[in-house]
Tab-separated table of C-alpha atoms and ligand atoms in Angstrom:
chain	number	residue	atom	x	y	z
C	1	MET	CA	-291.494	-43.702	254.289
C	2	THR	CA	-289.025	-45.810	252.327
C	3	THR	CA	-289.331	-45.816	248.547
C	4	LEU	CA	-287.623	-47.700	245.743
C	5	SER	CA	-287.369	-46.224	242.255
C	6	PHE	CA	-286.360	-48.246	239.210
C	7	LEU	CA	-284.211	-46.143	236.881
C	8	GLY	CA	-283.863	-48.844	234.245
C	9	HIS	CA	-281.575	-51.868	233.632
C	10	ALA	CA	-279.988	-52.525	237.065
C	11	CYS	CA	-280.270	-49.006	238.491
C	12	PHE	CA	-282.393	-48.496	241.580
C	13	GLN	CA	-282.704	-45.656	244.059
C	14	LEU	CA	-283.583	-46.477	247.663
C	15	SER	CA	-284.693	-43.442	249.646
C	16	ASN	CA	-286.404	-42.061	252.692
C	17	GLU	CA	-286.811	-38.485	253.963
C	18	THR	CA	-283.140	-38.138	254.938
C	19	THR	CA	-281.067	-40.527	252.872
C	20	SER	CA	-280.874	-41.806	249.317
C	21	ILE	CA	-278.774	-44.635	247.880
C	22	VAL	CA	-278.320	-45.245	244.153
C	23	PHE	CA	-277.316	-48.681	242.847
C	24	ASP	CA	-275.400	-49.103	239.560
C	25	PRO	CA	-276.398	-45.842	237.837
C	26	PHE	CA	-276.269	-46.618	234.115
C	27	LEU	CA	-278.245	-43.723	232.686
C	28	THR	CA	-276.427	-41.853	229.889
C	29	ASP	CA	-276.179	-44.763	227.445
C	30	ASN	CA	-279.315	-46.562	228.573
C	31	PRO	CA	-281.646	-46.881	225.554
C	32	PHE	CA	-284.603	-46.424	227.950
C	33	GLN	CA	-283.149	-43.543	229.962
C	34	VAL	CA	-285.751	-42.164	232.375
C	35	VAL	CA	-283.669	-39.543	234.192
C	36	LYS	CA	-280.610	-37.498	233.317
C	37	PRO	CA	-277.634	-38.191	235.584
C	38	GLU	CA	-277.444	-34.468	236.399
C	39	ALA	CA	-280.898	-34.711	238.017
C	40	VAL	CA	-280.032	-37.556	240.423
C	41	LYS	CA	-279.740	-36.511	244.080
C	42	CYS	CA	-278.234	-38.997	246.519
C	43	ASN	CA	-275.940	-39.538	249.488
C	44	TYR	CA	-274.411	-42.873	248.486
C	45	VAL	CA	-273.639	-44.647	245.204
C	46	LEU	CA	-273.193	-48.424	245.307
C	47	VAL	CA	-271.360	-49.983	242.354
C	48	SER	CA	-271.392	-53.769	241.933
C	49	HIS	CA	-268.656	-54.042	239.287
C	50	GLY	CA	-266.808	-52.158	236.584
C	51	HIS	CA	-268.805	-53.016	233.459
C	52	ALA	CA	-270.098	-49.917	231.705
C	53	ASP	CA	-273.749	-50.812	232.301
C	54	HIS	CA	-273.101	-50.665	236.091
C	55	LEU	CA	-270.256	-48.212	236.782
C	56	GLY	CA	-272.063	-46.039	234.217
C	57	ASP	CA	-272.572	-42.522	235.577
C	58	ALA	CA	-271.497	-43.403	239.122
C	59	ILE	CA	-268.496	-41.083	239.203
C	60	SER	CA	-270.263	-37.973	237.908
C	61	ILE	CA	-273.302	-38.586	240.131
C	62	ALA	CA	-271.129	-39.114	243.217
C	63	LYS	CA	-269.117	-35.964	242.526
C	64	GLN	CA	-272.092	-33.689	241.851
C	65	ASN	CA	-273.713	-34.821	245.132
C	66	ASP	CA	-270.524	-35.133	247.206
C	67	ALA	CA	-271.874	-38.652	247.751
C	68	THR	CA	-269.827	-41.620	248.949
C	69	VAL	CA	-269.179	-44.496	246.570
C	70	ILE	CA	-269.425	-47.850	248.360
C	71	ALA	CA	-267.838	-50.678	246.385
C	72	THR	CA	-265.126	-53.323	246.387
C	73	ALA	CA	-261.630	-51.882	246.858
C	74	GLU	CA	-260.682	-51.845	243.164
C	75	ILE	CA	-263.809	-49.920	242.111
C	76	ALA	CA	-263.687	-47.634	245.154
C	77	GLY	CA	-260.012	-46.927	244.431
C	78	GLU	CA	-260.715	-45.980	240.827
C	79	CYS	CA	-263.563	-43.694	241.917
C	80	GLY	CA	-261.243	-42.150	244.499
C	81	ARG	CA	-258.597	-41.465	241.846
C	82	GLN	CA	-261.283	-39.652	239.881
C	83	GLY	CA	-262.156	-37.449	242.833
C	84	CYS	CA	-265.038	-39.260	244.545
C	85	LYS	CA	-265.501	-39.781	248.245
C	86	ASN	CA	-265.455	-43.527	248.682
C	87	HIS	CA	-265.616	-46.380	251.133
C	88	ALA	CA	-263.765	-49.527	250.055
C	89	MET	CA	-265.080	-52.901	251.180
C	90	HIS	CA	-264.725	-56.447	249.917
C	91	LEU	CA	-266.453	-59.798	249.611
C	92	GLY	CA	-267.947	-61.016	252.863
C	93	GLY	CA	-267.392	-57.702	254.636
C	94	LYS	CA	-270.086	-55.797	256.467
C	95	HIS	CA	-269.935	-52.182	257.635
C	96	ALA	CA	-272.284	-49.842	259.466
C	97	PHE	CA	-273.348	-46.569	257.865
C	98	ASP	CA	-275.747	-43.890	259.077
C	99	PHE	CA	-278.643	-45.629	257.262
C	100	GLY	CA	-277.903	-49.117	258.629
C	101	TYR	CA	-275.292	-51.405	257.112
C	102	VAL	CA	-273.934	-52.855	253.886
C	103	ARG	CA	-272.830	-56.454	253.445
C	104	ILE	CA	-270.838	-57.209	250.289
C	105	THR	CA	-271.970	-60.523	248.803
C	106	LEU	CA	-270.451	-62.859	246.272
C	107	ALA	CA	-271.434	-62.473	242.634
C	108	PHE	CA	-270.147	-64.820	239.973
C	109	HIS	CA	-269.388	-62.494	237.083
C	110	GLY	CA	-266.550	-60.495	235.573
C	111	ALA	CA	-265.067	-57.657	237.599
C	112	GLY	CA	-264.788	-55.199	234.736
C	113	ILE	CA	-261.656	-53.781	236.406
C	114	PRO	CA	-258.161	-55.282	236.783
C	115	GLY	CA	-257.713	-57.365	239.911
C	116	GLY	CA	-261.262	-56.898	241.064
C	117	HIS	CA	-264.301	-59.067	241.661
C	118	ALA	CA	-267.959	-58.488	240.914
C	119	CYS	CA	-270.204	-58.296	243.980
C	120	GLY	CA	-273.735	-57.868	245.201
C	121	PHE	CA	-275.022	-55.926	248.198
C	122	ILE	CA	-277.279	-56.616	251.116
C	123	VAL	CA	-278.326	-53.229	252.433
C	124	LYS	CA	-280.072	-52.744	255.726
C	125	PHE	CA	-281.801	-49.424	255.179
C	126	PHE	CA	-283.612	-48.140	258.284
C	127	GLY	CA	-285.150	-51.519	259.038
C	128	THR	CA	-285.708	-52.737	255.478
C	129	THR	CA	-283.322	-55.376	254.115
C	130	VAL	CA	-282.690	-55.231	250.372
C	131	TYR	CA	-280.542	-57.729	248.464
C	132	PHE	CA	-279.230	-56.283	245.211
C	133	ALA	CA	-277.645	-59.279	243.474
C	134	GLY	CA	-275.735	-57.332	240.815
C	135	ASP	CA	-274.765	-59.327	237.738
C	136	THR	CA	-274.406	-62.933	238.773
C	137	ALA	CA	-274.902	-66.550	237.918
C	138	LEU	CA	-277.069	-68.669	240.162
C	139	PHE	CA	-274.957	-70.092	243.007
C	140	GLY	CA	-275.813	-72.426	245.855
C	141	ASP	CA	-274.505	-70.139	248.588
C	142	MET	CA	-277.466	-67.854	247.989
C	143	ALA	CA	-279.000	-70.202	250.559
C	144	LEU	CA	-276.433	-68.907	253.079
C	145	LEU	CA	-277.454	-65.324	252.357
C	146	GLY	CA	-281.046	-66.323	253.040
C	147	LYS	CA	-279.927	-67.858	256.334
C	148	LEU	CA	-277.719	-64.946	257.432
C	149	GLU	CA	-280.169	-62.195	256.541
C	150	SER	CA	-283.930	-61.893	256.576
C	151	ILE	CA	-284.282	-60.408	253.099
C	152	ASP	CA	-287.340	-58.238	252.585
C	153	TRP	CA	-286.743	-57.433	248.914
C	154	ALA	CA	-284.518	-59.356	246.474
C	155	LEU	CA	-283.523	-57.545	243.262
C	156	LEU	CA	-282.444	-60.272	240.847
C	157	PRO	CA	-281.193	-60.308	237.252
C	158	ILE	CA	-283.310	-62.401	234.872
C	159	GLY	CA	-281.923	-61.364	231.479
C	160	ASP	CA	-279.876	-64.497	230.779
C	161	ASN	CA	-276.825	-64.434	228.460
C	162	TYR	CA	-274.667	-62.283	230.824
C	163	THR	CA	-276.326	-63.328	234.098
C	164	MET	CA	-278.719	-65.956	235.350
C	165	GLY	CA	-281.861	-66.243	233.294
C	166	PRO	CA	-285.461	-66.432	234.485
C	167	ASP	CA	-285.472	-70.154	235.337
C	168	ASP	CA	-282.246	-69.930	237.351
C	169	ALA	CA	-283.621	-66.810	239.035
C	170	VAL	CA	-286.614	-68.852	240.261
C	171	GLU	CA	-284.086	-71.203	241.881
C	172	ALA	CA	-282.334	-68.183	243.388
C	173	VAL	CA	-285.593	-67.082	244.989
C	174	SER	CA	-286.078	-70.551	246.471
C	175	LEU	CA	-282.601	-70.327	248.070
C	176	LEU	CA	-282.823	-66.715	249.263
C	177	LYS	CA	-286.361	-66.937	250.653
C	178	PRO	CA	-287.042	-63.204	250.423
C	179	LYS	CA	-290.431	-61.694	251.251
C	180	GLN	CA	-290.669	-59.939	247.864
C	181	VAL	CA	-288.857	-60.071	244.529
C	182	ILE	CA	-288.148	-57.536	241.779
C	183	PRO	CA	-286.585	-58.647	238.459
C	184	MET	CA	-283.900	-56.508	236.785
C	185	HIS	CA	-281.266	-56.559	234.022
C	186	TYR	CA	-283.573	-57.597	231.160
C	187	ASN	CA	-285.044	-56.023	227.987
C	188	THR	CA	-282.402	-53.278	227.821
C	189	TRP	CA	-281.088	-54.882	224.615
C	190	PRO	CA	-282.433	-57.726	222.429
C	191	VAL	CA	-279.829	-60.180	223.754
C	192	ILE	CA	-281.385	-59.994	227.245
C	193	ALA	CA	-285.035	-59.849	226.116
C	194	GLN	CA	-287.313	-61.641	228.607
C	195	ASN	CA	-290.972	-61.677	229.540
C	196	PRO	CA	-290.962	-60.845	233.276
C	197	GLU	CA	-294.595	-61.976	233.567
C	198	ILE	CA	-293.496	-65.594	233.038
C	199	PHE	CA	-290.864	-65.246	235.783
C	200	LYS	CA	-293.490	-63.697	238.051
C	201	GLN	CA	-295.955	-66.544	237.436
C	202	ASN	CA	-293.314	-69.205	238.063
C	203	VAL	CA	-292.147	-67.641	241.340
C	204	GLU	CA	-295.645	-66.943	242.607
C	205	ASN	CA	-297.102	-70.323	241.611
C	206	ARG	CA	-294.178	-72.430	242.769
C	207	LEU	CA	-292.833	-70.493	245.747
C	208	HIS	CA	-295.777	-68.290	246.774
C	209	ILE	CA	-293.527	-65.236	247.011
C	210	PRO	CA	-294.853	-62.058	245.369
C	211	VAL	CA	-292.982	-60.541	242.419
C	212	THR	CA	-293.267	-56.858	241.565
C	213	ILE	CA	-292.446	-55.951	237.968
C	214	MET	CA	-291.272	-52.335	237.875
C	215	GLN	CA	-291.297	-50.161	234.778
C	216	PRO	CA	-288.327	-47.806	234.270
C	217	GLY	CA	-289.189	-44.574	236.052
C	218	GLU	CA	-291.609	-46.249	238.459
C	219	THR	CA	-291.426	-45.736	242.242
C	220	ILE	CA	-292.927	-48.025	244.852
C	221	THR	CA	-293.244	-47.816	248.629
C	222	LEU	CA	-291.461	-50.580	250.520
C	223	GLY	CA	-293.925	-51.570	253.231
R	301	NI	NI1	-271.585	-57.042	234.067
R	302	MN	MN1	-274.631	-55.958	233.344
């Protein structure tokens, strides 16, 4: 059984009986922290970029679990210098892992680390394809991602201000054509306050694609 837990902001944990992947573990300074970083058990940590609300607790979580950080080369290199196992990739690259594969996607956003580039991830996890967009603006080549991959679940930022907002995220869904959508990166601070119910209604009414709004700490089964 494959499950997805939302740990707040842009942090998700994708797991089955044997393997667990954590995305962008920002826990310590999260005003709605639902789990202490010391309690997170995982095999892989995926980091989309170097901003503090994404790199967050990645290094300590990777070290305590002897987990592998998968990220662009600049982030992976920094994690390696701090003692983490790591696998460096870069934009457009795809690599097989024991759970399936990771494709590093474009993300239009700051790198948060010198010389780097923000990214997103398409993760094939034992037959389920998850697109974690990271922090990004809307961009037209999301249509290419929807053509290259049959996305089961798209995890998209809707907070606005730092990333695409809810209206642009509806456009993103229309380009990506995923089977299901989960909004993220909103309501952590007042500047990214959004009502996810409005996003859900717009996507479901206009595109007929179901949106699941997850509360921090909630776990769902990916069918
Ligand atoms: Ni960012
Ligand atoms: Mn962010």
